[in-house]
Amino acid sequence: MTEPIIIARDVGVELGGVPVLRGVDLTVVPGEVVAVLGANGAGKTTLLRCLAGLQQASGSVDVLGRPPVDEPDFWREVALAGDEPTWYPGLTVREHLELMRAVHGSGRLEVGAALELFELVGCADRAPSSLSTGQRQRLSLAMALLRPSRLLLLDEPERGLDTAFRERLAGLLAEYAADGGTVVMVTHDPRFAEDARHVALEPAA
Ligand SMILES: Nc1ncnc2c1ncn2[C@@H]1O[C@H](COP(=O)(O)OP(=O)(O)OP(=O)(O)O)[C@@H](O)[C@H]1O
């Protein structure tokens, strides 16, 4: 039987004295695409932060066989795309992708292929800060998908994307999973996530 890549048991989080997550269980095996859905404030981002080792929780969380920690060894295997990253002043879109490839020593995609796939060819030589919201989101996702990883954690990846690109992204995530990767994403778009396994989160309070 395939070993799970994520085992979360009875996860609980309180923020400011208010329960945000209570008794959450989640098991994810390699090759799965899991969509976490729920109302605003249900705790979806908080759960993702627990899986990323960015939020302390009660219960137990194991990712890749150990509790997640915000340290380089963990991030070499896990890619996170959530809030808009800080862009490097003076570096173009292409250079951001080149930087990501250089830092990781290799990539799942060539820079040119990533520019094509994420429809960034026309703005490759511009600064990210000069792009539209959706273009910046595509760059952020391209950086996450270009680098090697075993697990992709995405917070509302559909944010700012038009319908056509949402479809393309769903396909790219399916390919990532077919190659043995695992995706856990928070989303408000069940249609974008129609091929994913849905996990519904109820508000804890
Ligand atoms: N730093 C914080 N301090 C106190 N409460 C917080 C903090 N961060 C989040 N919360 C609360 O925790 C709850 C869950 O927040 P979270 O962002 O995880 O929800 P979400 O399901 O991702 O929501 P959305 O769909 O709006 O993005 C919310 O009620 C929010 O107000």
CSV table of N, CA and C in Angstrom, one decimal, residues 55-138:
chain,number,residue,atom,x,y,z
A,55,GLN,N,2.4,27.0,11.4
A,55,GLN,CA,1.4,27.3,12.4
A,55,GLN,C,1.4,26.1,13.4
A,56,GLN,N,1.7,26.3,14.7
A,56,GLN,CA,1.6,25.3,15.7
A,56,GLN,C,0.2,24.8,15.9
A,57,ALA,N,0.0,23.5,16.1
A,57,ALA,CA,-1.3,23.0,16.3
A,57,ALA,C,-1.3,21.9,17.3
A,58,SER,N,-2.4,21.6,17.9
A,58,SER,CA,-2.5,20.4,18.8
A,58,SER,C,-2.9,19.3,17.9
A,59,GLY,N,-2.8,18.1,18.4
A,59,GLY,CA,-3.0,16.9,17.6
A,59,GLY,C,-1.7,16.5,17.0
A,60,SER,N,-1.7,15.9,15.8
A,60,SER,CA,-0.4,15.5,15.2
A,60,SER,C,-0.5,15.8,13.7
A,61,VAL,N,0.6,16.3,13.2
A,61,VAL,CA,0.7,16.5,11.7
A,61,VAL,C,2.1,15.9,11.3
A,62,ASP,N,2.0,15.0,10.3
A,62,ASP,CA,3.2,14.5,9.7
A,62,ASP,C,3.2,14.8,8.2
A,63,VAL,N,4.2,15.3,7.7
A,63,VAL,CA,4.3,15.6,6.2
A,63,VAL,C,5.7,15.0,5.8
A,64,LEU,N,5.6,14.1,4.8
A,64,LEU,CA,6.8,13.4,4.3
A,64,LEU,C,7.5,12.7,5.4
A,65,GLY,N,6.6,12.1,6.3
A,65,GLY,CA,7.2,11.2,7.4
A,65,GLY,C,7.6,11.9,8.6
A,66,ARG,N,7.5,13.2,8.7
A,66,ARG,CA,7.9,13.9,10.0
A,66,ARG,C,7.1,15.2,10.2
A,67,PRO,N,7.1,15.7,11.4
A,67,PRO,CA,6.4,17.0,11.6
A,67,PRO,C,7.0,18.0,10.7
A,68,PRO,N,6.1,18.8,10.0
A,68,PRO,CA,6.7,19.9,9.1
A,68,PRO,C,7.3,21.0,9.9
A,69,VAL,N,8.5,21.4,9.4
A,69,VAL,CA,9.2,22.5,10.1
A,69,VAL,C,9.6,23.5,9.0
A,70,ASP,N,9.6,24.8,9.4
A,70,ASP,CA,9.9,25.9,8.5
A,70,ASP,C,11.5,26.0,8.4
A,71,GLU,N,12.1,25.0,7.7
A,71,GLU,CA,13.5,24.9,7.6
A,71,GLU,C,13.9,24.5,6.2
A,72,PRO,N,15.1,24.8,5.7
A,72,PRO,CA,15.5,24.6,4.3
A,72,PRO,C,15.3,23.1,3.8
A,73,ASP,N,15.6,22.1,4.7
A,73,ASP,CA,15.4,20.7,4.2
A,73,ASP,C,14.0,20.4,3.9
A,74,PHE,N,13.1,21.0,4.6
A,74,PHE,CA,11.6,20.8,4.4
A,74,PHE,C,11.2,21.5,3.1
A,75,TRP,N,11.7,22.7,2.9
A,75,TRP,CA,11.3,23.5,1.8
A,75,TRP,C,11.9,23.0,0.5
A,76,ARG,N,13.0,22.2,0.6
A,76,ARG,CA,13.5,21.6,-0.7
A,76,ARG,C,12.6,20.6,-1.3
A,77,GLU,N,11.7,20.1,-0.5
A,77,GLU,CA,10.7,19.1,-1.0
A,77,GLU,C,9.3,19.6,-1.2
A,78,VAL,N,9.1,20.8,-0.5
A,78,VAL,CA,7.7,21.3,-0.5
A,78,VAL,C,7.7,22.7,-1.1
A,79,ALA,N,6.8,22.9,-2.1
A,79,ALA,CA,6.7,24.3,-2.7
A,79,ALA,C,5.3,24.9,-2.2
A,80,LEU,N,5.4,26.1,-1.8
A,80,LEU,CA,4.2,26.8,-1.3
A,80,LEU,C,3.9,28.0,-2.2
A,81,ALA,N,2.7,28.2,-2.6
A,81,ALA,CA,2.3,29.4,-3.3
A,81,ALA,C,1.0,29.9,-2.6
A,82,GLY,N,1.2,31.0,-1.9
A,82,GLY,CA,0.0,31.6,-1.2
A,82,GLY,C,-0.1,33.1,-1.4
A,83,ASP,N,0.2,33.9,-0.4
A,83,ASP,CA,0.3,35.3,-0.6
A,83,ASP,C,1.3,35.7,-1.7
A,84,GLU,N,1.0,36.8,-2.3
A,84,GLU,CA,2.0,37.2,-3.4
A,84,GLU,C,3.4,37.3,-2.8
A,85,PRO,N,4.4,36.7,-3.5
A,85,PRO,CA,5.7,36.8,-3.0
A,85,PRO,C,6.3,38.2,-3.1
A,86,THR,N,7.4,38.4,-2.4
A,86,THR,CA,8.1,39.7,-2.6
A,86,THR,C,9.0,39.6,-3.8
A,87,TRP,N,8.8,40.5,-4.7
A,87,TRP,CA,9.5,40.5,-6.0
A,87,TRP,C,10.9,41.1,-5.8
A,88,TYR,N,11.9,40.6,-6.5
A,88,TYR,CA,13.2,41.2,-6.4
A,88,TYR,C,13.3,42.5,-7.3
A,89,PRO,N,13.6,43.6,-6.7
A,89,PRO,CA,13.6,44.9,-7.5
A,89,PRO,C,14.7,44.7,-8.5
A,90,GLY,N,14.5,45.1,-9.7
A,90,GLY,CA,15.5,45.1,-10.8
A,90,GLY,C,15.5,43.8,-11.6
A,91,LEU,N,14.8,42.7,-11.1
A,91,LEU,CA,14.8,41.5,-11.8
A,91,LEU,C,13.5,41.4,-12.6
A,92,THR,N,13.7,40.9,-13.8
A,92,THR,CA,12.5,40.7,-14.7
A,92,THR,C,11.8,39.4,-14.4
A,93,VAL,N,10.7,39.2,-15.1
A,93,VAL,CA,9.9,37.9,-14.9
A,93,VAL,C,10.8,36.8,-15.3
A,94,ARG,N,11.5,36.8,-16.4
A,94,ARG,CA,12.4,35.7,-16.8
A,94,ARG,C,13.4,35.5,-15.7
A,95,GLU,N,14.0,36.6,-15.2
A,95,GLU,CA,15.1,36.4,-14.2
A,95,GLU,C,14.6,35.8,-12.9
A,96,HIS,N,13.3,36.1,-12.6
A,96,HIS,CA,12.8,35.5,-11.4
A,96,HIS,C,12.7,33.9,-11.6
A,97,LEU,N,12.4,33.5,-12.8
A,97,LEU,CA,12.3,32.1,-13.0
A,97,LEU,C,13.7,31.5,-13.1
A,98,GLU,N,14.6,32.2,-13.7
A,98,GLU,CA,16.0,31.8,-13.8
A,98,GLU,C,16.6,31.6,-12.3
A,99,LEU,N,16.3,32.6,-11.5
A,99,LEU,CA,16.8,32.6,-10.1
A,99,LEU,C,16.3,31.3,-9.4
A,100,MET,N,15.0,31.0,-9.6
A,100,MET,CA,14.4,29.8,-8.9
A,100,MET,C,15.1,28.6,-9.4
A,101,ARG,N,15.4,28.5,-10.7
A,101,ARG,CA,16.0,27.3,-11.2
A,101,ARG,C,17.5,27.2,-10.7
A,102,ALA,N,18.1,28.3,-10.7
A,102,ALA,CA,19.5,28.3,-10.2
A,102,ALA,C,19.6,27.9,-8.7
A,103,VAL,N,18.7,28.5,-7.9
A,103,VAL,CA,18.8,28.2,-6.5
A,103,VAL,C,18.5,26.7,-6.2
A,104,HIS,N,17.6,26.1,-7.0
A,104,HIS,CA,17.3,24.7,-6.8
A,104,HIS,C,18.2,23.7,-7.6
A,105,GLY,N,19.1,24.3,-8.4
A,105,GLY,CA,20.1,23.4,-9.1
A,105,GLY,C,19.5,22.7,-10.3
A,106,SER,N,18.2,22.6,-10.4
A,106,SER,CA,17.5,22.0,-11.5
A,106,SER,C,16.1,22.4,-11.5
A,107,GLY,N,15.3,21.9,-12.4
A,107,GLY,CA,13.9,22.4,-12.4
A,107,GLY,C,13.1,21.3,-13.1
A,108,ARG,N,11.8,21.3,-12.8
A,108,ARG,CA,10.8,20.5,-13.5
A,108,ARG,C,10.6,21.0,-14.9
A,109,LEU,N,10.8,22.3,-15.1
A,109,LEU,CA,10.6,22.9,-16.4
A,109,LEU,C,11.8,23.8,-16.8
A,110,GLU,N,12.0,23.9,-18.1
A,110,GLU,CA,13.0,24.9,-18.5
A,110,GLU,C,12.3,26.3,-18.4
A,111,VAL,N,13.1,27.3,-18.3
A,111,VAL,CA,12.6,28.7,-18.1
A,111,VAL,C,11.7,29.1,-19.3
A,112,GLY,N,12.2,28.7,-20.5
A,112,GLY,CA,11.4,29.1,-21.7
A,112,GLY,C,10.1,28.3,-21.7
A,113,ALA,N,10.1,27.1,-21.3
A,113,ALA,CA,8.8,26.3,-21.3
A,113,ALA,C,7.9,26.9,-20.3
A,114,ALA,N,8.4,27.3,-19.1
A,114,ALA,CA,7.5,27.9,-18.1
A,114,ALA,C,6.9,29.2,-18.6
A,115,LEU,N,7.7,30.0,-19.3
A,115,LEU,CA,7.1,31.2,-19.8
A,115,LEU,C,6.0,30.9,-20.8
A,116,GLU,N,6.2,29.9,-21.6
A,116,GLU,CA,5.1,29.5,-22.6
A,116,GLU,C,3.9,29.0,-21.8
A,117,LEU,N,4.1,28.0,-20.9
A,117,LEU,CA,3.0,27.3,-20.3
A,117,LEU,C,2.2,28.3,-19.4
A,118,PHE,N,2.9,29.3,-18.8
A,118,PHE,CA,2.1,30.2,-18.0
A,118,PHE,C,1.8,31.5,-18.7
A,119,GLU,N,1.9,31.5,-20.0
A,119,GLU,CA,1.6,32.6,-20.9
A,119,GLU,C,2.2,33.9,-20.4
A,120,LEU,N,3.5,33.9,-20.2
A,120,LEU,CA,4.3,35.0,-19.7
A,120,LEU,C,5.3,35.5,-20.8
A,121,VAL,N,5.3,34.9,-22.0
A,121,VAL,CA,6.3,35.2,-23.0
A,121,VAL,C,6.3,36.7,-23.3
A,122,GLY,N,5.1,37.3,-23.4
A,122,GLY,CA,5.0,38.7,-23.8
A,122,GLY,C,5.5,39.7,-22.7
A,123,CYS,N,5.6,39.2,-21.5
A,123,CYS,CA,6.0,40.1,-20.4
A,123,CYS,C,7.3,39.6,-19.8
A,124,ALA,N,8.0,38.7,-20.4
A,124,ALA,CA,9.2,38.1,-19.8
A,124,ALA,C,10.3,39.1,-19.4
A,125,ASP,N,10.4,40.2,-20.1
A,125,ASP,CA,11.4,41.2,-19.8
A,125,ASP,C,10.9,42.4,-19.0
A,126,ARG,N,9.7,42.2,-18.5
A,126,ARG,CA,9.2,43.3,-17.6
A,126,ARG,C,9.4,43.0,-16.1
A,127,ALA,N,9.3,44.0,-15.3
A,127,ALA,CA,9.3,43.8,-13.8
A,127,ALA,C,8.0,43.2,-13.4
A,128,PRO,N,8.0,42.2,-12.5
A,128,PRO,CA,6.7,41.7,-12.0
A,128,PRO,C,5.8,42.8,-11.5
A,129,SER,N,6.3,43.8,-10.8
A,129,SER,CA,5.5,44.8,-10.3
A,129,SER,C,4.7,45.6,-11.3
A,130,SER,N,5.1,45.4,-12.6
A,130,SER,CA,4.4,46.2,-13.7
A,130,SER,C,3.3,45.3,-14.3
A,131,LEU,N,3.1,44.1,-13.8
A,131,LEU,CA,2.1,43.2,-14.4
A,131,LEU,C,0.8,43.3,-13.8
A,132,SER,N,-0.2,42.7,-14.5
A,132,SER,CA,-1.6,42.7,-13.9
A,132,SER,C,-1.6,41.7,-12.7
A,133,THR,N,-2.7,41.7,-12.0
A,133,THR,CA,-2.8,40.8,-10.8
A,133,THR,C,-2.7,39.3,-11.3
A,134,GLY,N,-3.5,39.0,-12.4
A,134,GLY,CA,-3.5,37.6,-12.9
A,134,GLY,C,-2.1,37.2,-13.4
A,135,GLN,N,-1.4,38.1,-14.1
A,135,GLN,CA,-0.1,37.8,-14.6
A,135,GLN,C,0.9,37.5,-13.5
A,136,ARG,N,0.8,38.4,-12.4
A,136,ARG,CA,1.7,38.1,-11.3
A,136,ARG,C,1.3,36.8,-10.6
A,137,GLN,N,0.1,36.4,-10.6
A,137,GLN,CA,-0.3,35.1,-10.0
A,137,GLN,C,0.3,34.0,-10.9
A,138,ARG,N,0.2,34.2,-12.2
A,138,ARG,CA,0.8,33.1,-13.1
A,138,ARG,C,2.3,33.0,-12.8
